[in-house]
Tab-separated table of N, CA and C in Angstrom:
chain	number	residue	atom	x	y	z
A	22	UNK	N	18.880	215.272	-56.555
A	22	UNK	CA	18.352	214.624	-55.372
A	22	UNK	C	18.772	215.462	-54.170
A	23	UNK	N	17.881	215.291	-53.192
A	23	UNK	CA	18.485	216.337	-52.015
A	23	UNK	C	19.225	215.792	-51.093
A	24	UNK	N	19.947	216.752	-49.979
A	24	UNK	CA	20.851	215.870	-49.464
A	24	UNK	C	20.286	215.033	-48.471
A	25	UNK	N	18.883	215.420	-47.848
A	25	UNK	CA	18.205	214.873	-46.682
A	25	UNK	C	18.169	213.163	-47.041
A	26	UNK	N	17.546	213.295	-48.596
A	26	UNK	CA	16.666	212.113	-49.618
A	26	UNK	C	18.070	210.934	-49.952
A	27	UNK	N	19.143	211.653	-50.262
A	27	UNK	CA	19.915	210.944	-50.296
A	27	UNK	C	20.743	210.527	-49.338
A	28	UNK	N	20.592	210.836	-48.736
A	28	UNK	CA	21.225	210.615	-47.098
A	28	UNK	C	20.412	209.205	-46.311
A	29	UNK	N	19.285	209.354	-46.858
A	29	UNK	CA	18.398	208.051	-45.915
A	29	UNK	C	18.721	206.924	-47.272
A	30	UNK	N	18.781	207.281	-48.434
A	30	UNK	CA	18.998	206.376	-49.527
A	30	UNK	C	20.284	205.664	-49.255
A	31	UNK	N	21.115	205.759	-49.150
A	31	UNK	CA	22.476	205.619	-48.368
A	31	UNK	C	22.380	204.814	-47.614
A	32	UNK	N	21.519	205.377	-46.104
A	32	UNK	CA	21.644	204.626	-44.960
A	32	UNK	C	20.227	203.379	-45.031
A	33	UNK	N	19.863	203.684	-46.178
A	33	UNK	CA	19.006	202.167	-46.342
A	33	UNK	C	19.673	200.809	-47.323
A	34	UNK	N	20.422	201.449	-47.635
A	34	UNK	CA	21.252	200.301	-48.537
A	34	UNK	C	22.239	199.753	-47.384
A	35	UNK	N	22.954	200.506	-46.897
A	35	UNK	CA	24.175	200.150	-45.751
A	35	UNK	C	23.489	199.437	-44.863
A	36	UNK	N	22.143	199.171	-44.615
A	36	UNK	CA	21.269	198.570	-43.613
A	36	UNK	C	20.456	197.490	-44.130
A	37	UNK	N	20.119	197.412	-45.571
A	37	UNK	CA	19.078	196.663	-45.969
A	37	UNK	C	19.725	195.141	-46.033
A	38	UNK	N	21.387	194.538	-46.252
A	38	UNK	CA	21.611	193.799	-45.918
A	38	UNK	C	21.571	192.684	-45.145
A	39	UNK	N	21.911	193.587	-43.839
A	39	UNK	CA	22.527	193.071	-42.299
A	39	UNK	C	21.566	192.957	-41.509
A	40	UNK	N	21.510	192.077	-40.733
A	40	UNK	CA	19.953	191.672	-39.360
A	40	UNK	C	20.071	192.953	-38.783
A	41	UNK	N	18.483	192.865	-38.093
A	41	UNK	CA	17.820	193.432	-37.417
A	41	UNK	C	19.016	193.639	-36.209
A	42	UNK	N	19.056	194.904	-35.548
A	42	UNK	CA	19.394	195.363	-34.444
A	42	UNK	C	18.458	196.158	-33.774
A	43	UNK	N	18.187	196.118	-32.493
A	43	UNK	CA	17.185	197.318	-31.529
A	43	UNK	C	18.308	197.078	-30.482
A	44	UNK	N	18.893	198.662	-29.734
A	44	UNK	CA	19.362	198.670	-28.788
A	44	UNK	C	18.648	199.516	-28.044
A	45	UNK	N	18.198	199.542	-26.799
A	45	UNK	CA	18.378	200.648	-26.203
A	45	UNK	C	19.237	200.622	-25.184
A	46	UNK	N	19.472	202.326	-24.637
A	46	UNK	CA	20.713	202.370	-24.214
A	46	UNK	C	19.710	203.841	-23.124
A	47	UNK	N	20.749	204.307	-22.199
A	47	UNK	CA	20.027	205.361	-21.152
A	47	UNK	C	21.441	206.306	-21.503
A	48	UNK	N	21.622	207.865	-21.642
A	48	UNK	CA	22.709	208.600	-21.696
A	48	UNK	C	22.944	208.918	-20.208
A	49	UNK	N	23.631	210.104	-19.688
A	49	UNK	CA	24.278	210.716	-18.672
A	49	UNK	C	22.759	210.884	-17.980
A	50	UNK	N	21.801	212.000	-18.663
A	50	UNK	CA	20.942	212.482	-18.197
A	50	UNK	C	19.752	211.804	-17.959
A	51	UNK	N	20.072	210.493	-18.416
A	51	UNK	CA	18.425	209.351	-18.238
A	51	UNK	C	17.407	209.486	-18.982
A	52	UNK	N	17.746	209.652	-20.419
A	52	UNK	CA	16.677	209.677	-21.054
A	52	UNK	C	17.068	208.723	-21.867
A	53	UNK	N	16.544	207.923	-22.448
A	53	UNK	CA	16.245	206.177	-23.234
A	53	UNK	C	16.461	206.811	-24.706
A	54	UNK	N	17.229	205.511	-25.721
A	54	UNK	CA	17.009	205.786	-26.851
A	54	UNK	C	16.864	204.657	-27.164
A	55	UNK	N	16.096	204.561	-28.135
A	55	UNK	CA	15.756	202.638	-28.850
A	55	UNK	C	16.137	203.299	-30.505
A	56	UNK	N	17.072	202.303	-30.901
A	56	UNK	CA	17.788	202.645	-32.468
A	56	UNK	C	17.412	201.169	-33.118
A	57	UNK	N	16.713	201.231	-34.063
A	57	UNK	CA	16.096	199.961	-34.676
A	57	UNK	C	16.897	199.722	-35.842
A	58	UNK	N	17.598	199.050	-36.715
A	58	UNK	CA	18.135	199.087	-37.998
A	58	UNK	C	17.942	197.507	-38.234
A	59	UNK	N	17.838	197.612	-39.811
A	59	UNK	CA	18.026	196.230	-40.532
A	59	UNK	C	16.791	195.909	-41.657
A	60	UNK	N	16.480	194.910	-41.876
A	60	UNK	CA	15.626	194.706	-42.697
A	60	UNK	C	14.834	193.569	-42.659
A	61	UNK	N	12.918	193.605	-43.335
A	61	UNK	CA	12.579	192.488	-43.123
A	61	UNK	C	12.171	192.102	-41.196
A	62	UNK	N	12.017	193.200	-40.462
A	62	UNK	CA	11.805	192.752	-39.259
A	62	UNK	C	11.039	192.811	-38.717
A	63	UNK	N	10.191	192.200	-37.387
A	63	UNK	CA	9.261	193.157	-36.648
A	63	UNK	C	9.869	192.914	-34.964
A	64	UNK	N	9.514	193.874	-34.449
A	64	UNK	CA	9.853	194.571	-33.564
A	64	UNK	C	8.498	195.137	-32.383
A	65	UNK	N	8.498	195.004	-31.500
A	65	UNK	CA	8.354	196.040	-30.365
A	65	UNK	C	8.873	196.013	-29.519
A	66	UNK	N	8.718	197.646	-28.989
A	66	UNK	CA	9.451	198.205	-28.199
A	66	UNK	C	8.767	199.162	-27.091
A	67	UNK	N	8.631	199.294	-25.745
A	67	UNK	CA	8.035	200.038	-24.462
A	67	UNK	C	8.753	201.644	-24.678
A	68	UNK	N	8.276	202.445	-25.176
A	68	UNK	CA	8.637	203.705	-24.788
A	68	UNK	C	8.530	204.176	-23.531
A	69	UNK	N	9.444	204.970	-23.153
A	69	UNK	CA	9.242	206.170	-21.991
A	69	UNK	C	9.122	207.563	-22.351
A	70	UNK	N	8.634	208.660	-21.076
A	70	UNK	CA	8.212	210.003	-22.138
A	70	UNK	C	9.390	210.658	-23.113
A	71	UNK	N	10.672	210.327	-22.392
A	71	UNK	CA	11.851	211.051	-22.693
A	71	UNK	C	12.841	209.902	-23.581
A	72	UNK	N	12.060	208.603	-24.520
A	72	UNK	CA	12.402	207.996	-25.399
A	72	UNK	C	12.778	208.769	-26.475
A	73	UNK	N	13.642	208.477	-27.303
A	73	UNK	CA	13.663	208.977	-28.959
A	73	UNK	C	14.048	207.499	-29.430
A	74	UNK	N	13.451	207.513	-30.449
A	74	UNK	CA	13.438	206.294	-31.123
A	74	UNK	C	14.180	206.153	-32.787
A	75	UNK	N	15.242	205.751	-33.427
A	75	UNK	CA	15.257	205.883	-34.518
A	75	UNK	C	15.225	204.604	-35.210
A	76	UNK	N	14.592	204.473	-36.234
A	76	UNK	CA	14.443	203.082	-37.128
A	76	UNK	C	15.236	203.399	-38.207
A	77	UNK	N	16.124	202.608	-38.998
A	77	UNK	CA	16.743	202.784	-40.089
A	77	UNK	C	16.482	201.421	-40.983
A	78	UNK	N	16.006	201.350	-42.350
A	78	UNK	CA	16.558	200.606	-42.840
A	78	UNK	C	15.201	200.063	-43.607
A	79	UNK	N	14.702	198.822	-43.844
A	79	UNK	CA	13.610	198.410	-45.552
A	79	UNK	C	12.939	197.245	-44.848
A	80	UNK	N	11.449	197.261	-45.408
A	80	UNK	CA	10.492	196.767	-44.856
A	80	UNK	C	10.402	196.004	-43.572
A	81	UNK	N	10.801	197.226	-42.545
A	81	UNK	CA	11.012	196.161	-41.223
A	81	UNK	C	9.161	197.017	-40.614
A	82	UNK	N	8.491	195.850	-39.452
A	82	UNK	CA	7.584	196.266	-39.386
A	82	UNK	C	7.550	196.755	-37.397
A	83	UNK	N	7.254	197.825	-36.945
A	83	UNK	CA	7.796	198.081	-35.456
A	83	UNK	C	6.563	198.803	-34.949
A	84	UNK	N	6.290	198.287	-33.928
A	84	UNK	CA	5.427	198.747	-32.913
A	84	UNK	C	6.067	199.221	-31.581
A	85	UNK	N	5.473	200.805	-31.479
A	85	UNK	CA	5.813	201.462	-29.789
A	85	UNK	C	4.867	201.627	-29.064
A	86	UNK	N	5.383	200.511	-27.739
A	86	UNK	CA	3.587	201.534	-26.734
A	86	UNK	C	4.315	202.294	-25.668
A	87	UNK	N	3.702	202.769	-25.163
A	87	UNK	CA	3.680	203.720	-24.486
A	87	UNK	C	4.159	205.247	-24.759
A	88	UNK	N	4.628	206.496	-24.288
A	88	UNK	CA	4.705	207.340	-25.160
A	88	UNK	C	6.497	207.846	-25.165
A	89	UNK	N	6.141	207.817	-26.438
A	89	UNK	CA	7.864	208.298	-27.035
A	89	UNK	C	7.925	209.736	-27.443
A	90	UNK	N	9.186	210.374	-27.129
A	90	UNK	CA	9.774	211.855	-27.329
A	90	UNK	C	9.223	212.441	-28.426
A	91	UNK	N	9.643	211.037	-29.085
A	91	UNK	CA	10.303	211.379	-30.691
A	91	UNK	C	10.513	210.013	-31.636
A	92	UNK	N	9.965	210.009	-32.737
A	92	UNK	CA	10.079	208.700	-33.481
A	92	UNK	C	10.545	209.432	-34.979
A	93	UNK	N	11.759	208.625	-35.474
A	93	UNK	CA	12.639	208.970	-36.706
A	93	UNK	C	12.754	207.687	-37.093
A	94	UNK	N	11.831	207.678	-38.557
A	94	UNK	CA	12.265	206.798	-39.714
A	94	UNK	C	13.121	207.237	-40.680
A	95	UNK	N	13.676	206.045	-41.276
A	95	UNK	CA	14.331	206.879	-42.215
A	95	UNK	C	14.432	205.343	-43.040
A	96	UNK	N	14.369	205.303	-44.914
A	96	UNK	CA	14.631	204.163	-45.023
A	96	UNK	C	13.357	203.911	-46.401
A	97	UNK	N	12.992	202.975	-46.394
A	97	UNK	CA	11.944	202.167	-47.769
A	97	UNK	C	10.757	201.497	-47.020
A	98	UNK	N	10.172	201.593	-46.784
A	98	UNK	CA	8.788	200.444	-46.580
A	98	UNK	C	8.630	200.112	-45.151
A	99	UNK	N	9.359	200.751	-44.490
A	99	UNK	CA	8.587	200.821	-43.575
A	99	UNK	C	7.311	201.087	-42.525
A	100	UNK	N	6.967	199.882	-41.698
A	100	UNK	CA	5.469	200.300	-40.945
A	100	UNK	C	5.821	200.304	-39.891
A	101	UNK	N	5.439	201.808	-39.189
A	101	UNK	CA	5.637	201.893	-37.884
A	101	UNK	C	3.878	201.848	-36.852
A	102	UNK	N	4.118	201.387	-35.975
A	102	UNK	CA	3.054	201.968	-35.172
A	102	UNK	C	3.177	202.786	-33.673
A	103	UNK	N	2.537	203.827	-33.439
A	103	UNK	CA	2.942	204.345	-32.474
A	103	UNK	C	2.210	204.913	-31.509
A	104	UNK	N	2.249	204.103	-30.273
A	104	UNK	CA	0.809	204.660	-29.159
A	104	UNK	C	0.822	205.910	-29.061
A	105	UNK	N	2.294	206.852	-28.657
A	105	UNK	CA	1.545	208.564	-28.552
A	105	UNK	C	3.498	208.951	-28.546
A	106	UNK	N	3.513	210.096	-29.043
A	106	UNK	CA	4.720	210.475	-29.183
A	106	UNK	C	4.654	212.086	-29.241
A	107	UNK	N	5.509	212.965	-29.120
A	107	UNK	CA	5.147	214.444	-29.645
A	107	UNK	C	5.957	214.780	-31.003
A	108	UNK	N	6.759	213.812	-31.798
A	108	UNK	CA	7.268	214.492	-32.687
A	108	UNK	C	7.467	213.102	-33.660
A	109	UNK	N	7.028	213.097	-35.209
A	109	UNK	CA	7.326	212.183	-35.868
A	109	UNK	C	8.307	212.644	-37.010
A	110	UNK	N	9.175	212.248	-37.623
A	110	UNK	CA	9.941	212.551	-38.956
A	110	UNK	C	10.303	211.216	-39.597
A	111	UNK	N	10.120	211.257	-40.867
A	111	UNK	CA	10.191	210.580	-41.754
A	111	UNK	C	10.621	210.641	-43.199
A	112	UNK	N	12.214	210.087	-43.707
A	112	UNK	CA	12.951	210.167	-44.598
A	112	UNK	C	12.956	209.106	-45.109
A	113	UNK	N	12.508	209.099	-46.662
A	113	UNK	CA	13.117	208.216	-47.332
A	113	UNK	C	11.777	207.591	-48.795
A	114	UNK	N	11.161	206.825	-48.955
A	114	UNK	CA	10.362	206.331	-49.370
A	114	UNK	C	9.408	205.104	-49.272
A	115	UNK	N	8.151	205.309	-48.951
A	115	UNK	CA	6.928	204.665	-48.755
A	115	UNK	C	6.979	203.689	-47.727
A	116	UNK	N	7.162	205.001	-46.883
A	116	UNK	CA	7.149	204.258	-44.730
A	116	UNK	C	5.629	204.824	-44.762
A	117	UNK	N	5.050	203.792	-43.895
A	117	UNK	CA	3.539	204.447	-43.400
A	117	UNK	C	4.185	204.265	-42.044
A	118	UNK	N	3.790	205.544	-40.503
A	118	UNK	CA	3.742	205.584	-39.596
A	118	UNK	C	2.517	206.010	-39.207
A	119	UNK	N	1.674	205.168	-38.270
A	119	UNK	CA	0.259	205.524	-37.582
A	119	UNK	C	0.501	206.000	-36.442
A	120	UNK	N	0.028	206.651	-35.726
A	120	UNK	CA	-0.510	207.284	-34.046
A	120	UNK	C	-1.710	207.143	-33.451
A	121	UNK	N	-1.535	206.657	-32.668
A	121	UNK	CA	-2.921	206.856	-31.639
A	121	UNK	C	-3.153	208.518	-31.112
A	122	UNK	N	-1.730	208.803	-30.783
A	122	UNK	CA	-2.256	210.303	-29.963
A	122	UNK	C	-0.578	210.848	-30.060
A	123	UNK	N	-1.169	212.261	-29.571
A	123	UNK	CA	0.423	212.786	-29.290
A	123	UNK	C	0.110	212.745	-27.823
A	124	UNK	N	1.406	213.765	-27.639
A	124	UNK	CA	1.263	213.990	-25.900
A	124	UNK	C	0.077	214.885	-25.405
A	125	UNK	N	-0.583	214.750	-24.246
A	125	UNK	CA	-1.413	215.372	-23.759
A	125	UNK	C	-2.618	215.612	-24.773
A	126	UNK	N	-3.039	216.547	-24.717
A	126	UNK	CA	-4.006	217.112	-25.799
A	126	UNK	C	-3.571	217.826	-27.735
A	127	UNK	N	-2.378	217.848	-27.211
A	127	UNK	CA	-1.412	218.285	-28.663
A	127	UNK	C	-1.309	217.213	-29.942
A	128	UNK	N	-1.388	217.708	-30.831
A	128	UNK	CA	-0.665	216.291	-32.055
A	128	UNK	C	0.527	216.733	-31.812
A	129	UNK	N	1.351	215.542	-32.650
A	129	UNK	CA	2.878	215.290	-32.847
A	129	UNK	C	2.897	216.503	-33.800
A	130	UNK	N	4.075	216.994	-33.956
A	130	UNK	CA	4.555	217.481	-34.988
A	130	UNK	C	5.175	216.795	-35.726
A	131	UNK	N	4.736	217.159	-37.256
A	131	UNK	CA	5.323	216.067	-38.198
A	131	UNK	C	6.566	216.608	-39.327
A	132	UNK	N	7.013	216.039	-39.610
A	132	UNK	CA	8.171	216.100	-40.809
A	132	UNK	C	8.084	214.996	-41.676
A	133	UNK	N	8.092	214.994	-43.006
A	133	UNK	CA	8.131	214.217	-44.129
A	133	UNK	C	8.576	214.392	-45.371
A	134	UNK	N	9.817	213.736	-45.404
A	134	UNK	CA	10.745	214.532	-46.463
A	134	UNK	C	10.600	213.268	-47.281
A	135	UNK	N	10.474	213.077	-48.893
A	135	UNK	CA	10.914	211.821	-49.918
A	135	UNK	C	9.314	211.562	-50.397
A	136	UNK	N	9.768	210.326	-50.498
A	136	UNK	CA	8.029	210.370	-51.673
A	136	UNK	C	7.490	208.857	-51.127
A	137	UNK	N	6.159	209.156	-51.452
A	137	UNK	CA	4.993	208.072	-51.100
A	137	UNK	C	4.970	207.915	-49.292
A	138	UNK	N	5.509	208.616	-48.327
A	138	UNK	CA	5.374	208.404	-47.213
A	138	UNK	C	4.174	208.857	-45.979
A	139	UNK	N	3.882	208.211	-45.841
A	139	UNK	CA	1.922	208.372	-44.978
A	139	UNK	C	2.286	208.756	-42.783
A	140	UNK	N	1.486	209.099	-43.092
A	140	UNK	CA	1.548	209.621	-41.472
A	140	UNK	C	0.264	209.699	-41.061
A	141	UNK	N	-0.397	208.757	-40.459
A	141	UNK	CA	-1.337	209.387	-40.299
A	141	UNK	C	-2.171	208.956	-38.800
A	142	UNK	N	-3.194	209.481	-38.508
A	142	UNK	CA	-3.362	209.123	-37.074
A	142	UNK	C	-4.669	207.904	-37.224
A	143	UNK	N	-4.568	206.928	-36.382
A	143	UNK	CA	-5.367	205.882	-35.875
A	143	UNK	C	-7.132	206.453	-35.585
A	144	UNK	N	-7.744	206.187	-35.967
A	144	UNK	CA	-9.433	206.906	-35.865
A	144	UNK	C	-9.831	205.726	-34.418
């Protein structure tokens, strides 16, 4: 198993327990992070451009509008939805994440490491 694959395997068990958490929080430099963990949830959340977003954890279901940095799943069954972002990654097994758009005229760049996991954009 690889270490990426087992690494989200890990952090979906340590999470699949315990309730739902979403914090966001602003660092030094003012850029927003929204950290989603738990299981079984749904969620939305208002992005800003300089959001990063991470979800951890088994069939929680999360919606972002507006546009985010960066969106990181990691985890089992998760459904994300996401108005426009420039970068998606996704660890673990059979998360679907949708997009409306990336930023500007660009797609997101994608990453998808583990098995059965969908990415795909909104028609």
């Amino acid at each position: 198993m690889n270490s990426k694959f087992g690494a989200a395997v890990f952090m979906m068990m340590a999470c699949a327990f315990g309730p739902m958490t979403a914090v966001a929080q602003e660092d030094s430099e003012g850029s927003a992070s929204i950290d989603v963990t738990g299981s079984g949830e749904r969620a939305t959340h208002e992005c800003t451009p300089e959001s990063t977003v991470e979800i951890t954890g088994a069939s929680n279901s999360v919606t972002l509008t507006g546009e985010c940095k960066s969106v990181t799943v990691n985890g089992t069954g998760n459904k994300v939805k996401v108005e426009a972002t420039r970068a998606i990654s996704v660890t673990g097994s059979s998360n679907s994440v949708t997009y409306k758009r990336g930023h500007g005229k660009s797609k997101p760049k994608i990453s998808r490491t583990g098995m059965d996991n969908k990415i795909t954009q909104e028609k």
